[in-house]
Short mmCIF file of C-alpha atoms and ligand atoms in Angstrom, two decimals:
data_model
loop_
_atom_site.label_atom_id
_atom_site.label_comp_id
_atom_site.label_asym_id
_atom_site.label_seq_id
_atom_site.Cartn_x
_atom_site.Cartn_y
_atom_site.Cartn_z
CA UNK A 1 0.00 0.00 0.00
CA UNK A 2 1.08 3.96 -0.31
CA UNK A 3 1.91 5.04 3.75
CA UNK A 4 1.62 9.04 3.54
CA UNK A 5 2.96 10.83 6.41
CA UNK A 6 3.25 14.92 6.72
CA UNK A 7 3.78 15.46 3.22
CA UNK A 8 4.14 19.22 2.21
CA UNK A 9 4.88 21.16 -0.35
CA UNK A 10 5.80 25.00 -0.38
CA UNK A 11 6.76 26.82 -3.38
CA UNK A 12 8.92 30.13 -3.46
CA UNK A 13 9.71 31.89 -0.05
CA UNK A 14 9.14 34.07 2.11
CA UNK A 15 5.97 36.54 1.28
CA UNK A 16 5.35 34.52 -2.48
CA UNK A 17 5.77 31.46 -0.99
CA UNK A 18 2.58 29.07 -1.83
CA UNK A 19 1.70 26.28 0.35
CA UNK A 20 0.69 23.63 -2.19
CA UNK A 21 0.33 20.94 0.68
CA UNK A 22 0.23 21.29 3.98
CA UNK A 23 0.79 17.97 6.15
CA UNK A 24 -1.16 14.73 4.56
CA UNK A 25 -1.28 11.75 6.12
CA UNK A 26 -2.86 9.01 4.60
CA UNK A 27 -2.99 5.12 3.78
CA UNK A 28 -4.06 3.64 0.72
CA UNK A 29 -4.39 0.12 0.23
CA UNK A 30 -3.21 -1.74 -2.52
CA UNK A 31 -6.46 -1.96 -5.37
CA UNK A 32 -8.04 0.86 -3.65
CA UNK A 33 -9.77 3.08 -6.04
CA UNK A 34 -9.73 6.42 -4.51
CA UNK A 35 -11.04 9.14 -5.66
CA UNK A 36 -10.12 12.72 -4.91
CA UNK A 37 -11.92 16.07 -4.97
CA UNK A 38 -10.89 19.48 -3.74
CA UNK A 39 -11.33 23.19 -5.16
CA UNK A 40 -9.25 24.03 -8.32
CA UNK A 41 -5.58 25.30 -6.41
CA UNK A 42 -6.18 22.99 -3.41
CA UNK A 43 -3.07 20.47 -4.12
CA UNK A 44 -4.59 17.38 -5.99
CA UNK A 45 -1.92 17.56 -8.96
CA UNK A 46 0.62 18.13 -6.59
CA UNK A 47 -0.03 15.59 -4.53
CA UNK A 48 -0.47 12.97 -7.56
CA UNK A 49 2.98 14.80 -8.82
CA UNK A 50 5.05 14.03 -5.89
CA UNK A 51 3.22 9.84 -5.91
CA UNK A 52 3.77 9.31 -9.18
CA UNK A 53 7.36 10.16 -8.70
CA UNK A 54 7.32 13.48 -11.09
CA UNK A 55 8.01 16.39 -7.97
CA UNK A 56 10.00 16.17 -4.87
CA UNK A 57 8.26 17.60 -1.27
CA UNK A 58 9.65 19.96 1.07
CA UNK A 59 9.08 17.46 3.91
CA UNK A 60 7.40 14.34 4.72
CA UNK A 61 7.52 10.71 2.77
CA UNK A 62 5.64 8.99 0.72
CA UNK A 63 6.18 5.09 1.33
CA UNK A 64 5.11 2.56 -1.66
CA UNK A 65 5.32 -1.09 -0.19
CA UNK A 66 7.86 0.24 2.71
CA UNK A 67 10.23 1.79 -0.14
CA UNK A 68 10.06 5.89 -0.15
CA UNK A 69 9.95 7.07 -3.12
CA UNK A 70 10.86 10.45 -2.13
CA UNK A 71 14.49 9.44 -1.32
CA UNK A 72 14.85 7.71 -4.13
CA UNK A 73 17.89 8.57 -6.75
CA UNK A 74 16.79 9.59 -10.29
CA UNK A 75 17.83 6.21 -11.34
CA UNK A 76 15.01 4.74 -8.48
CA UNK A 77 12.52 7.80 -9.83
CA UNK A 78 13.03 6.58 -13.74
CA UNK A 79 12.33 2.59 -12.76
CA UNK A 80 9.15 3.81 -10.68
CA UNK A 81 7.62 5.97 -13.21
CA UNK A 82 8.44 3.86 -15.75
CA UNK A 83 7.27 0.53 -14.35
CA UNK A 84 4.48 0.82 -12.08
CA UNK A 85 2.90 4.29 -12.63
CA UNK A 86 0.73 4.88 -15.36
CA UNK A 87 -0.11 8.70 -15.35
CA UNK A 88 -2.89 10.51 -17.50
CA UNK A 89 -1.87 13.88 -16.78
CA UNK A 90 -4.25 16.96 -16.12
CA UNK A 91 -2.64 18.52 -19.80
CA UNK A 92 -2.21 15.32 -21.54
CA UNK A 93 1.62 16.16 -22.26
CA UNK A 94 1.80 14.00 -25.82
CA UNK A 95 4.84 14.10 -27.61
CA UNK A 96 3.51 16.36 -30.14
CA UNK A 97 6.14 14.78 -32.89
CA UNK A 98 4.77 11.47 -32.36
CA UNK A 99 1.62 10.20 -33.72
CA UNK A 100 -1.13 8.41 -30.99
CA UNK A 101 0.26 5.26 -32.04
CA UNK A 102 3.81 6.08 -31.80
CA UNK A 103 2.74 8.03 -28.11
CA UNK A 104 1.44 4.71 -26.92
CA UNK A 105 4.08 2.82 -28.36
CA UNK A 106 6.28 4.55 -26.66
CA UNK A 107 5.19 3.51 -23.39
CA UNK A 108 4.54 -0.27 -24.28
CA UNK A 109 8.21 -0.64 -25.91
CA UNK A 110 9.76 -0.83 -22.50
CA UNK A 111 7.34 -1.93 -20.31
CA UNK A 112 6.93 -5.87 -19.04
CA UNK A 113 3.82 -7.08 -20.40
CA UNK A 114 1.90 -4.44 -22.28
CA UNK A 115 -0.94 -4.15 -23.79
CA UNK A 116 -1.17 -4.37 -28.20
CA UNK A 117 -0.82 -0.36 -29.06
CA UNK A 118 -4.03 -1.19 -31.20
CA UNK A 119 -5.83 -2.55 -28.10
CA UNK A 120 -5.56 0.40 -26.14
CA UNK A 121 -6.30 2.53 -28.86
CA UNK A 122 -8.96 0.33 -29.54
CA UNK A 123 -9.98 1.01 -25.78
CA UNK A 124 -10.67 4.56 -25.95
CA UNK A 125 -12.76 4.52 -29.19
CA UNK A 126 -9.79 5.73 -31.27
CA UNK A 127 -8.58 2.62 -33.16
CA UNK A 128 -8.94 4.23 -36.33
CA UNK A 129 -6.69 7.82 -35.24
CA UNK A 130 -3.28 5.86 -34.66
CA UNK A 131 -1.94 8.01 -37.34
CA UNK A 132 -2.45 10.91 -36.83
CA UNK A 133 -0.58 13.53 -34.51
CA UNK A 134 -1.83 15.61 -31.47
CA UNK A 135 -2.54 18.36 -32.99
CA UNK A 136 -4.65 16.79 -35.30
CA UNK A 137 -6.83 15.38 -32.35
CA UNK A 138 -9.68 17.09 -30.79
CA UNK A 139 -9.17 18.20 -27.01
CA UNK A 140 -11.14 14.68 -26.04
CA UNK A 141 -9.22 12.65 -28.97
CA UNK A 142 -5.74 13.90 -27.20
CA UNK A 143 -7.25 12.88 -23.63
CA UNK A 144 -8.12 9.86 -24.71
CA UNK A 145 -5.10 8.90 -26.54
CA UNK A 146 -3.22 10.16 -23.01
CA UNK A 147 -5.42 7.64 -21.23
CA UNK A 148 -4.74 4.77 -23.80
CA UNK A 149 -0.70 5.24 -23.29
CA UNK A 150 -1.62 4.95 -19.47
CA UNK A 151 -3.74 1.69 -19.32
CA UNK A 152 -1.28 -0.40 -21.97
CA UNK A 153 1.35 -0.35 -19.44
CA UNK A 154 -1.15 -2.52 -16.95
CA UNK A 155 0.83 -0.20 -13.96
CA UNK A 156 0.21 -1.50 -10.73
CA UNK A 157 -0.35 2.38 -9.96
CA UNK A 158 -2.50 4.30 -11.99
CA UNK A 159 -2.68 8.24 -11.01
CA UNK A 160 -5.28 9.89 -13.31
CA UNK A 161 -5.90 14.00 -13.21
CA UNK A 162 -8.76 14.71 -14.39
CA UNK A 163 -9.21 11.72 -17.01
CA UNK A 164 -12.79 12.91 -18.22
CA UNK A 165 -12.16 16.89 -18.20
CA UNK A 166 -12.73 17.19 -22.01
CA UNK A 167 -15.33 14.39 -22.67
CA UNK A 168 -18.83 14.36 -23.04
CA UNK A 169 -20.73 12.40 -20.57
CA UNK A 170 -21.34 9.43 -22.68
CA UNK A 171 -18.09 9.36 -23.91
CA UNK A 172 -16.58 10.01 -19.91
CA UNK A 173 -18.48 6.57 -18.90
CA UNK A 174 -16.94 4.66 -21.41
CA UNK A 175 -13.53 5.58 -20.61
CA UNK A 176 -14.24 5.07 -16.72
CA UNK A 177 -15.27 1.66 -17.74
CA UNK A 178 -12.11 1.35 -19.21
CA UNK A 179 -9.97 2.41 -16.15
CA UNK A 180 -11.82 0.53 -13.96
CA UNK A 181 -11.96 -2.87 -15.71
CA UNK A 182 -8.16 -2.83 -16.35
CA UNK A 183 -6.92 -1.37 -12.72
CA UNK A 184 -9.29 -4.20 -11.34
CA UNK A 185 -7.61 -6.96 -13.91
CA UNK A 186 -4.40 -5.94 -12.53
CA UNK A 187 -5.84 -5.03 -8.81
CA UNK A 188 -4.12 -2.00 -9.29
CA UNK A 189 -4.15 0.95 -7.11
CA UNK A 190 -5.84 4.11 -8.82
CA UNK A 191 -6.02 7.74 -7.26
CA UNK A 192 -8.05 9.66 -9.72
CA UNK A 193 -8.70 13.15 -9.73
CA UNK A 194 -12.29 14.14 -11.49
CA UNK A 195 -14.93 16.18 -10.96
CA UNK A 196 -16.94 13.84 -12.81
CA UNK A 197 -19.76 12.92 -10.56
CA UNK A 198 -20.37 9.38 -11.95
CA UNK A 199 -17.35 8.36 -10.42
CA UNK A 200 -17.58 9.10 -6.43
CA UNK A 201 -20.61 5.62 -6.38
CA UNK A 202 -18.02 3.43 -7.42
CA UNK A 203 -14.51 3.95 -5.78
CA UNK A 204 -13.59 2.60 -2.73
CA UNK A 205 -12.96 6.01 -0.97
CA UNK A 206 -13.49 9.54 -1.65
CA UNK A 207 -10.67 12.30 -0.23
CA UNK A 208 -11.17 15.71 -0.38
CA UNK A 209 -8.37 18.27 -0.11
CA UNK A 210 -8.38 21.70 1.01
CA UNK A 211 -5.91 24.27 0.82
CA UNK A 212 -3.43 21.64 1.08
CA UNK A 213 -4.78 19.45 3.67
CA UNK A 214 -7.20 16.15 3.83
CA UNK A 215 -10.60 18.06 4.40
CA UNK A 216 -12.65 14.93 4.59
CA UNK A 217 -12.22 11.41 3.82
CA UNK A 218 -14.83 8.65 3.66
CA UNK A 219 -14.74 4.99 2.45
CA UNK A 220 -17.27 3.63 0.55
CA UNK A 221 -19.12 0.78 1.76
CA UNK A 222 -21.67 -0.45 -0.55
CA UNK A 223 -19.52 0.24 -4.30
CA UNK B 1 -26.26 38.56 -35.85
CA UNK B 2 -23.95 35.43 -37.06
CA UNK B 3 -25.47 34.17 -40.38
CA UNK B 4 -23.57 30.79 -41.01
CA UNK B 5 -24.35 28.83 -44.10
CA UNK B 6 -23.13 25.13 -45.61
CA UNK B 7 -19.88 25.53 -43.00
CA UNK B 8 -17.43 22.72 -43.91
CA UNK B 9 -14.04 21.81 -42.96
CA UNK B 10 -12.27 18.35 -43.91
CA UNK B 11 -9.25 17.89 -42.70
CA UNK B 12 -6.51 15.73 -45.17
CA UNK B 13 -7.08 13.90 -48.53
CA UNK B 14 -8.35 10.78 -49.98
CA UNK B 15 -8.47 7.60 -47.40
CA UNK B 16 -6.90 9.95 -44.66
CA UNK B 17 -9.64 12.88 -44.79
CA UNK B 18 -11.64 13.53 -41.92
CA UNK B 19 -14.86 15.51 -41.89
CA UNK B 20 -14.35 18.00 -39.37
CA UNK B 21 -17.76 19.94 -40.13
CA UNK B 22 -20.40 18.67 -42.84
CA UNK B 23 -22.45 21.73 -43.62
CA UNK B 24 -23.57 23.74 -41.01
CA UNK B 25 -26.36 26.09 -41.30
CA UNK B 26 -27.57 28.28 -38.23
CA UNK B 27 -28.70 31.92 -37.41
CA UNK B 28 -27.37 33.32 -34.20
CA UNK B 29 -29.00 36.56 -32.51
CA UNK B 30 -26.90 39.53 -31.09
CA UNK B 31 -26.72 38.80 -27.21
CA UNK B 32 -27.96 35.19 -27.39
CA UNK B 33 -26.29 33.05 -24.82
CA UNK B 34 -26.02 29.99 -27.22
CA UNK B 35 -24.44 26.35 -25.02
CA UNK B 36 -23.19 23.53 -27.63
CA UNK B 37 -22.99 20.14 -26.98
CA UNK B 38 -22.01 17.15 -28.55
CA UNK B 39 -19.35 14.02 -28.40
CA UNK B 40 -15.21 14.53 -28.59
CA UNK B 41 -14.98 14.98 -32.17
CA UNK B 42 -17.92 16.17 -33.25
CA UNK B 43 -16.76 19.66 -34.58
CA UNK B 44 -17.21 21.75 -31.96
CA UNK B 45 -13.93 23.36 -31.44
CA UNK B 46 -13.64 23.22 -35.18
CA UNK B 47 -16.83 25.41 -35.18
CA UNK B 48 -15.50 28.04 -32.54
CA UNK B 49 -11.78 28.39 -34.20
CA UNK B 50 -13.73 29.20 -37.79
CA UNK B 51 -16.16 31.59 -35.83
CA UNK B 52 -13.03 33.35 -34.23
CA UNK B 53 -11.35 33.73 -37.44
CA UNK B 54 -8.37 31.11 -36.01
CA UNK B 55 -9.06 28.58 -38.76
CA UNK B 56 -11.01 28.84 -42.44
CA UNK B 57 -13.70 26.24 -43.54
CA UNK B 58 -13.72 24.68 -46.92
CA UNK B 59 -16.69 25.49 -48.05
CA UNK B 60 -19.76 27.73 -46.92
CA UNK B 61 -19.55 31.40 -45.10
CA UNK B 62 -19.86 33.00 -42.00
CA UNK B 63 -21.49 36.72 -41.95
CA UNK B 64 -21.24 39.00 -38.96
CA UNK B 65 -23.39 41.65 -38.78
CA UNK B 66 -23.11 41.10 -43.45
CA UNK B 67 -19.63 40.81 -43.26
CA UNK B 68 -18.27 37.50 -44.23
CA UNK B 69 -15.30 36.99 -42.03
CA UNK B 70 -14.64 33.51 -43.94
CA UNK B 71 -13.59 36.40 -47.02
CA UNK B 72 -11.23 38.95 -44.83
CA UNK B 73 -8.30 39.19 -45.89
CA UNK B 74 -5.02 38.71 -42.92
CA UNK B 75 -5.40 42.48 -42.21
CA UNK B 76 -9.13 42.27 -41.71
CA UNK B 77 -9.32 38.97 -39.48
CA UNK B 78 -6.17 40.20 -37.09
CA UNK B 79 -8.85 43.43 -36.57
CA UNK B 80 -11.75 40.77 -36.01
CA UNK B 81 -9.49 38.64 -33.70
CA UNK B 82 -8.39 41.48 -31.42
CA UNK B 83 -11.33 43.63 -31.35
CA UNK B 84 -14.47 42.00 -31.19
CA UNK B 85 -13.56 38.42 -29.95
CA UNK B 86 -13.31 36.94 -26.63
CA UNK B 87 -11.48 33.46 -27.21
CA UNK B 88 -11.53 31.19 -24.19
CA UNK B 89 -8.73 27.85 -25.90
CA UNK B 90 -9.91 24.29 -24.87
CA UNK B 91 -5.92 24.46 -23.04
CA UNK B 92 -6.06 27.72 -22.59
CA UNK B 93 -3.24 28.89 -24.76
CA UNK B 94 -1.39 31.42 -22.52
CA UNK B 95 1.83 32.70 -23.08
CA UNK B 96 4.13 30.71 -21.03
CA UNK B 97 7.00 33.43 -20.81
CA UNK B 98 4.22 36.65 -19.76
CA UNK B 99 3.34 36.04 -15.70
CA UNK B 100 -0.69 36.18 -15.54
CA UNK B 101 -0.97 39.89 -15.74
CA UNK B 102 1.27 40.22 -18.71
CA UNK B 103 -0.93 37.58 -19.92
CA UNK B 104 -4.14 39.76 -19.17
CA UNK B 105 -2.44 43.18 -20.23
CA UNK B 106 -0.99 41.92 -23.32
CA UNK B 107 -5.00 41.81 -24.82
CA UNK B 108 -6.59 44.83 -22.62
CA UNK B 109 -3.36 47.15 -23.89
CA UNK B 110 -4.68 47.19 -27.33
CA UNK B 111 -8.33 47.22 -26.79
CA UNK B 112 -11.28 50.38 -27.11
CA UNK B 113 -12.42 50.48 -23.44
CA UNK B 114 -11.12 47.44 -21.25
CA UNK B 115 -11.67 46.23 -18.09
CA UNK B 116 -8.65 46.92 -15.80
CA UNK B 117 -6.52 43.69 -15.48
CA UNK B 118 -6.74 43.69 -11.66
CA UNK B 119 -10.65 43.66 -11.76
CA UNK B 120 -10.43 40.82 -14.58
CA UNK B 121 -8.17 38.30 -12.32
CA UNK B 122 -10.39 39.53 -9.08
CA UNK B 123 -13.79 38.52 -10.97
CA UNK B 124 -12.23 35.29 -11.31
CA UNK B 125 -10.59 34.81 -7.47
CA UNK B 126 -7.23 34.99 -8.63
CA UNK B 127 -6.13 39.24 -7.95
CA UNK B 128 -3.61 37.21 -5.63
CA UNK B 129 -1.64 35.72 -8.30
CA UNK B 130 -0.85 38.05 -11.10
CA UNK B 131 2.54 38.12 -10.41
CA UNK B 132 2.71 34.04 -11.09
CA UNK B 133 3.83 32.21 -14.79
CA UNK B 134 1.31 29.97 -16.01
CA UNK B 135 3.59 26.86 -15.12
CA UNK B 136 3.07 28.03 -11.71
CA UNK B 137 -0.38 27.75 -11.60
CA UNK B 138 -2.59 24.86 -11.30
CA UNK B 139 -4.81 23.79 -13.83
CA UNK B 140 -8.24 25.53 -12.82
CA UNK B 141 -5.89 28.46 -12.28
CA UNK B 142 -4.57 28.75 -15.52
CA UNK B 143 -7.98 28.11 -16.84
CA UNK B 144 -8.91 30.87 -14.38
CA UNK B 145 -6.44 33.21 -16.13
CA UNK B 146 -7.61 32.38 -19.85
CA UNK B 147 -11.17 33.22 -19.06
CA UNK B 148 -10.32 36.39 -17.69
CA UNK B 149 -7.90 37.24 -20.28
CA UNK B 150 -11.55 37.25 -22.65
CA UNK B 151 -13.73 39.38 -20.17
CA UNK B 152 -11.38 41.75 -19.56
CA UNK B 153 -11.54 42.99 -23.51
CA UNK B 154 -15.09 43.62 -22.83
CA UNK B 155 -15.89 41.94 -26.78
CA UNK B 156 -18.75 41.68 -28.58
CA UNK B 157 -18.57 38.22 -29.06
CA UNK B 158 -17.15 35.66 -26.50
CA UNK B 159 -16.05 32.40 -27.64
CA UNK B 160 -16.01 29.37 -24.97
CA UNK B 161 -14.11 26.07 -25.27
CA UNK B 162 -14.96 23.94 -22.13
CA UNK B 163 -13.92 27.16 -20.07
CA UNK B 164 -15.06 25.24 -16.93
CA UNK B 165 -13.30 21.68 -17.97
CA UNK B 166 -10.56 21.69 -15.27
CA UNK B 167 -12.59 23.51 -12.85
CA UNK B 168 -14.96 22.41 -9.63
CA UNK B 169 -18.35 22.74 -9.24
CA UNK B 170 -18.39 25.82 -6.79
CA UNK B 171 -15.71 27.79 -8.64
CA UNK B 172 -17.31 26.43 -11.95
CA UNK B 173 -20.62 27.98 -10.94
CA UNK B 174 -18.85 31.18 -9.86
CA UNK B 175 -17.16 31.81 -13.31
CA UNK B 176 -20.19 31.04 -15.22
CA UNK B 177 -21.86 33.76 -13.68
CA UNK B 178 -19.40 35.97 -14.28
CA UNK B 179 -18.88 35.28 -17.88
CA UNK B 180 -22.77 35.58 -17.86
CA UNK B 181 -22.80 38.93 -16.31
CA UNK B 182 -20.00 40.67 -18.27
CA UNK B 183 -21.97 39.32 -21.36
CA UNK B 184 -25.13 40.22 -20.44
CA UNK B 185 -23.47 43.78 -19.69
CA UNK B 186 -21.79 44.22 -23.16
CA UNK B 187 -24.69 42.54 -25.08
CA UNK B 188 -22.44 40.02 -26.22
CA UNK B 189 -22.92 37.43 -28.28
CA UNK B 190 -21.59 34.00 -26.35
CA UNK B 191 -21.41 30.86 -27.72
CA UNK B 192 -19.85 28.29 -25.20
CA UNK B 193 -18.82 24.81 -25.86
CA UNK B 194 -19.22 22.86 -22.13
CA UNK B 195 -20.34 19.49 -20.31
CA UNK B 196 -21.33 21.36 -17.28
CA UNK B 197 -25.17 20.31 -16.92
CA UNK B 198 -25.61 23.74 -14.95
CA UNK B 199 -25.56 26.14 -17.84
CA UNK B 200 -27.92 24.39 -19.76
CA UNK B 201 -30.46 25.93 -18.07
CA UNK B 202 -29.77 29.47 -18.51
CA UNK B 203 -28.89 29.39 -22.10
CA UNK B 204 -31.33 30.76 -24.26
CA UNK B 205 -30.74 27.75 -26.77
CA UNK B 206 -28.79 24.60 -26.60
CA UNK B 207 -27.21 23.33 -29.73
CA UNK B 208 -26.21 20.02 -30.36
CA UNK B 209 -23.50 18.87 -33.23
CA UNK B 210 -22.85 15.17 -34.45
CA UNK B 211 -20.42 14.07 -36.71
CA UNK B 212 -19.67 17.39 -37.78
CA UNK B 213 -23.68 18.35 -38.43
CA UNK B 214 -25.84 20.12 -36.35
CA UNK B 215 -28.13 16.98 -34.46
CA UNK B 216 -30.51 19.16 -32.29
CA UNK B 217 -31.38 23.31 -32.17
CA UNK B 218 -33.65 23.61 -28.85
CA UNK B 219 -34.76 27.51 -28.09
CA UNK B 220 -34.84 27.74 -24.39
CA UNK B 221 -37.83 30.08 -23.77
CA UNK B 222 -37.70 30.17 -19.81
CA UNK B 223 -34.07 30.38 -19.18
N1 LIG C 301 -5.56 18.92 -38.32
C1 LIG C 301 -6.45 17.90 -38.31
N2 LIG C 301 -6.28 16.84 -39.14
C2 LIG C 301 -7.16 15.82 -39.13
N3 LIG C 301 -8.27 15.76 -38.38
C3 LIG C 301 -8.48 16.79 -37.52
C4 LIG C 301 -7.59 17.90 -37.44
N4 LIG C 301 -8.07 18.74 -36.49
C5 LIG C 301 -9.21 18.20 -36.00
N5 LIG C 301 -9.46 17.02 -36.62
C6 LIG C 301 -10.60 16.14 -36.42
O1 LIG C 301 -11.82 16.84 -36.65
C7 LIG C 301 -12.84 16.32 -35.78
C8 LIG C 301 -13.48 17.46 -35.01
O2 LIG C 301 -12.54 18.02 -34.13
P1 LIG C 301 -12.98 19.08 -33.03
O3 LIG C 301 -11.73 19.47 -32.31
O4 LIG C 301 -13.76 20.17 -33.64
O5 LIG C 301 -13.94 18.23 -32.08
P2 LIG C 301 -14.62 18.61 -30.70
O6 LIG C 301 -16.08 18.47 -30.86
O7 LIG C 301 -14.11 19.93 -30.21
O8 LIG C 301 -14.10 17.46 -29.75
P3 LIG C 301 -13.74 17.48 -28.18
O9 LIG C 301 -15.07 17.49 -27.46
O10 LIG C 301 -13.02 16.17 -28.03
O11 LIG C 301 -12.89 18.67 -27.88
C9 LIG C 301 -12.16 15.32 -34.86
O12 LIG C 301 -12.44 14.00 -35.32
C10 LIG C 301 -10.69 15.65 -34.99
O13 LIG C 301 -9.88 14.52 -34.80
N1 LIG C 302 5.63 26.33 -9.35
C1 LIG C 302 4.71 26.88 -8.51
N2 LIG C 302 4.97 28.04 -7.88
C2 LIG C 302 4.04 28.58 -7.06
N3 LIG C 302 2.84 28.04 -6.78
C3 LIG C 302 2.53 26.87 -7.39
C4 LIG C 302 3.43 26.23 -8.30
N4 LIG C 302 2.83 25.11 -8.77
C5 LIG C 302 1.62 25.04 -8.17
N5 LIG C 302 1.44 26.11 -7.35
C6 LIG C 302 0.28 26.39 -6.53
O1 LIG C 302 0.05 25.30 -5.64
C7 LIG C 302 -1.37 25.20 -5.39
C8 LIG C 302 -1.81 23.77 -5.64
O2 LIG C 302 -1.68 23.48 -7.02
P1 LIG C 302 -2.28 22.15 -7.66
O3 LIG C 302 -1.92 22.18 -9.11
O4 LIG C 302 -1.84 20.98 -6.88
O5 LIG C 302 -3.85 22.35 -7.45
P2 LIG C 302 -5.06 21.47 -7.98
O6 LIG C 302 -5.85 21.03 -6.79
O7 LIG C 302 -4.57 20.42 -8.91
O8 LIG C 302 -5.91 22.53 -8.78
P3 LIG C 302 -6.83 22.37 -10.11
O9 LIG C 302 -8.08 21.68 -9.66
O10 LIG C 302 -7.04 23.80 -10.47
O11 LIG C 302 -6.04 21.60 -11.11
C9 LIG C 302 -2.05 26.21 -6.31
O12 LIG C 302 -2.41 27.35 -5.56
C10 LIG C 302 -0.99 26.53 -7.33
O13 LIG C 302 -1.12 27.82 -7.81
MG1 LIG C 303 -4.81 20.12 -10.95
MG1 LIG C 304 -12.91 20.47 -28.64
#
C-alpha cells in the first residue's frame, strides 16, 4: 500500500511562498480506487505529482510497499515511473512529434507485459486515429489517446488528473469503464482526480483536499 | 447577428480525410447566450476556431453583422481577432513566458475600453496571483487566467471552449456567472462549448453537433 505521512509542499519563499500541501497523512491500500476532490488550487496535482514520482516535497515521505519514493535517486525515480505508474496527466503532455500510435508505443516498448498499441487505442474509441498527430486530435481525442498510453502499461499504480475533463458524458463513462476494468484486472491501485460525478458511487474512498490538507475522507461501503 | 451557411471543414485527402464539419447552417441573434454540446470529435472546437477567425472552412460562409469573415483578408481577421472576440482555448493557450498579468495586459493594452486587469483576475478569485507564470499555476488556475484574459476585452462576441473543464463545481458555478454577467453587460454574443449540466439551463438555446452536423437546435424560452 502507499503510507503518507506529513507530506508538504511550499513553493517560493518568504511573502510569495505558496503552500501547495500542507501535512497529509494518509494510507491507501493496494487496489483501492480512490477518488479525490478538492477546489481548483487545493493540491490534488501536486499531490499525484510528488506519488507518481514526477516532484520532490519539502518534507514528509511517501512510502510505496515500505520503499520511499521520495528518497529515491533519479535512477530509483526513472524505474518507478516507468514501471508501475501509469499517469494521464491533467494537460495530456503528448509528444507532439509522435503520432497516438507512436505516443502509446512509446510507453509499451519498454514496459513488461503491455498491452497491443491497437488494443488500447482500440480502448478509448480511437482505433482508427493511430496516425495521426496531437494536434490533429480534438481536445477529447488527445485525452483519450493520453489515457490509452496509461492503461497499456497494466501499472500497478494508476494516477489519473482529471481523465474525463474534455469528454462528453457518454463518452466520460466509457472511458471510466475502461480504467476501472483494467486497474481491477491488474488489482491496481488508482487515485483519480475528477470532478466527474459518476465516479464518487463506485470507488472505494473519496478524499477531499483543502488548501493543502485532507478536508474529509470517507470509504465507501456499498460500491 | 452570425449568419452561417453550408460551414465545412475536412481535414486531409483521400483515405486519410476527416470531416471536421459537414455543412452547417444556423442563425445566431446579437446577445444570445447559445451552449453547444455534442461528443469529442464532433466539430465543436472546429466550429469556434472558424467563428473566431483562427481557422477557415472549406466550403460555406460565415457573416457578422453582413460581413463574411470567412472572405477577410489577414489584415481584416487580425482586426476581427483582437477587437471584437473573446477566445476562451480548450488548453487555454497562454503565453508561457508573460506572468498572468502580462498575460491579461498583453489583450486589454490594445483594446477600445477594457476592463482593468486587476478587476479581470479579481472577478475570477485569482487578484492574488498576477505576479505568477502559467507553469506556476494549477490547472483551474490557468484556466482561471484564460477566461479572464476574454472578459477583460469587454468583446462583442465571446467564444467558450470547455472554459469550466478543469474547474470544480463551486468555482465552476462562480465563473459562469461571471462570464454571464460581463456578457449580459456588453450585449455580447456568447457561444460556449461545455459538459457542465448547470448552464444548460440558462442558455437561451442549446445546440447540439454530431459528426460534424448540427443533431438538435432547442430555443430555451424560460431560461
Ligand atoms: N488537423 C487535423 N487533421 C485531421 N483531423 C483533424 C484535425 N483537427 C481536427 N481534426 C478532427 O476533426 C474532428 C473534429 O474536431 P474538433 O476538435 O472540432 O472536435 P470537438 O467536438 O471539439 O471534440 P472534443 O469534445 O473532443 O474537444 C475530430 O475527429 C478531430 O480529430
Ligand atoms: N511552481 C509553482 N509556484 C508557485 N505556486 C505553485 C506552483 N505550482 C503550483 N502552485 C500552486 O500550488 C497550489 C496547488 O496546485 P495544484 O496544481 O496541486 O492544485 P489542484 O488542486 O490540482 O488545482 P486544479 O483543480 O485547479 O487543477 C495552487 O495554488 C498553485 O497555484
Ligand atoms: Mg490540478
Ligand atoms: Mg474540442
Amino acid at each position: 500500500c502507499f503510507e503518507i505521512g506529513g507530506l508538504t509542499k511550499i513553493y517560493g519563499e518568504g511573502e510569495a511562498a505558496v503552500a501547495a500541501l500542507r501535512g497529509i497523512d494518509l494510507t491507501i491500500g493496494d487496489g483501492e480506487l480512490v477518488v479525490l476532490l478538492g477546489p481548483s488550487g487545493s493540491g490534488k496535482s501536486t499531490f499525484l505529482n510528488i506519488l507518481g514520482g514526477l516532484d520532490a516535497p519539502s518534507a514528509g515521505h511517501v512510502r510505496f510497499h515500505g520503499a520511499d519514493i521520495t528518497k529515491f535517486d533519479d535512477r530509483d525515480l526513472t524505474r518507478w515511473r516507468r514501471d508501475s505508474v501509469g499517469f494521464i496527466f491533467q494537460s495530456y503532455n503528448l509528444m507532439p512529434g509522435l503520432t497516438a500510435d507512436e505516443n502509446v508505443r512509446l510507453v509499451t516498448e519498454i514496459a513488461a507485459d503491455p498491452m497491443p498499441v491497437s488494443e488500447a487505442l482500440e480502448a478509448v474509441g480511437l482505433a482508427k486515429r493511430g496516425k495521426h498527430f496531437p494536434s490533429e486530435l480534438s481536445g477529447g481525442e488527445q485525452q483519450r489517446v493520453a489515457i490509452a498510453r496509461a492503461i497499456a502499461k497494466r501499472p500497478k499504480v494508476l494516477l489519473c488528473d482529471e481523465p474525463t475533463g474534455a469528454l462528453d458524458s457518454a463518452t466520460s463513462r466509457r472511458v471510466l469503464e475502461v480504467l476501472v476494468d483494467v486497474a481491477r484486472r491488474e488489482q491496481a491501485t488508482v487515485i483519480m482526480v475528477t470532478h466527474h460525478q459518476g465516479i464518487a458511487p463506485i470507488a472505494d474512498r473519496v478524499i477531499r483536499f483543502r488548501d493543502g490538507q485532507v478536508e474529509e475522507d470517507v470509504r465507501n461501503d456499498n460500491p
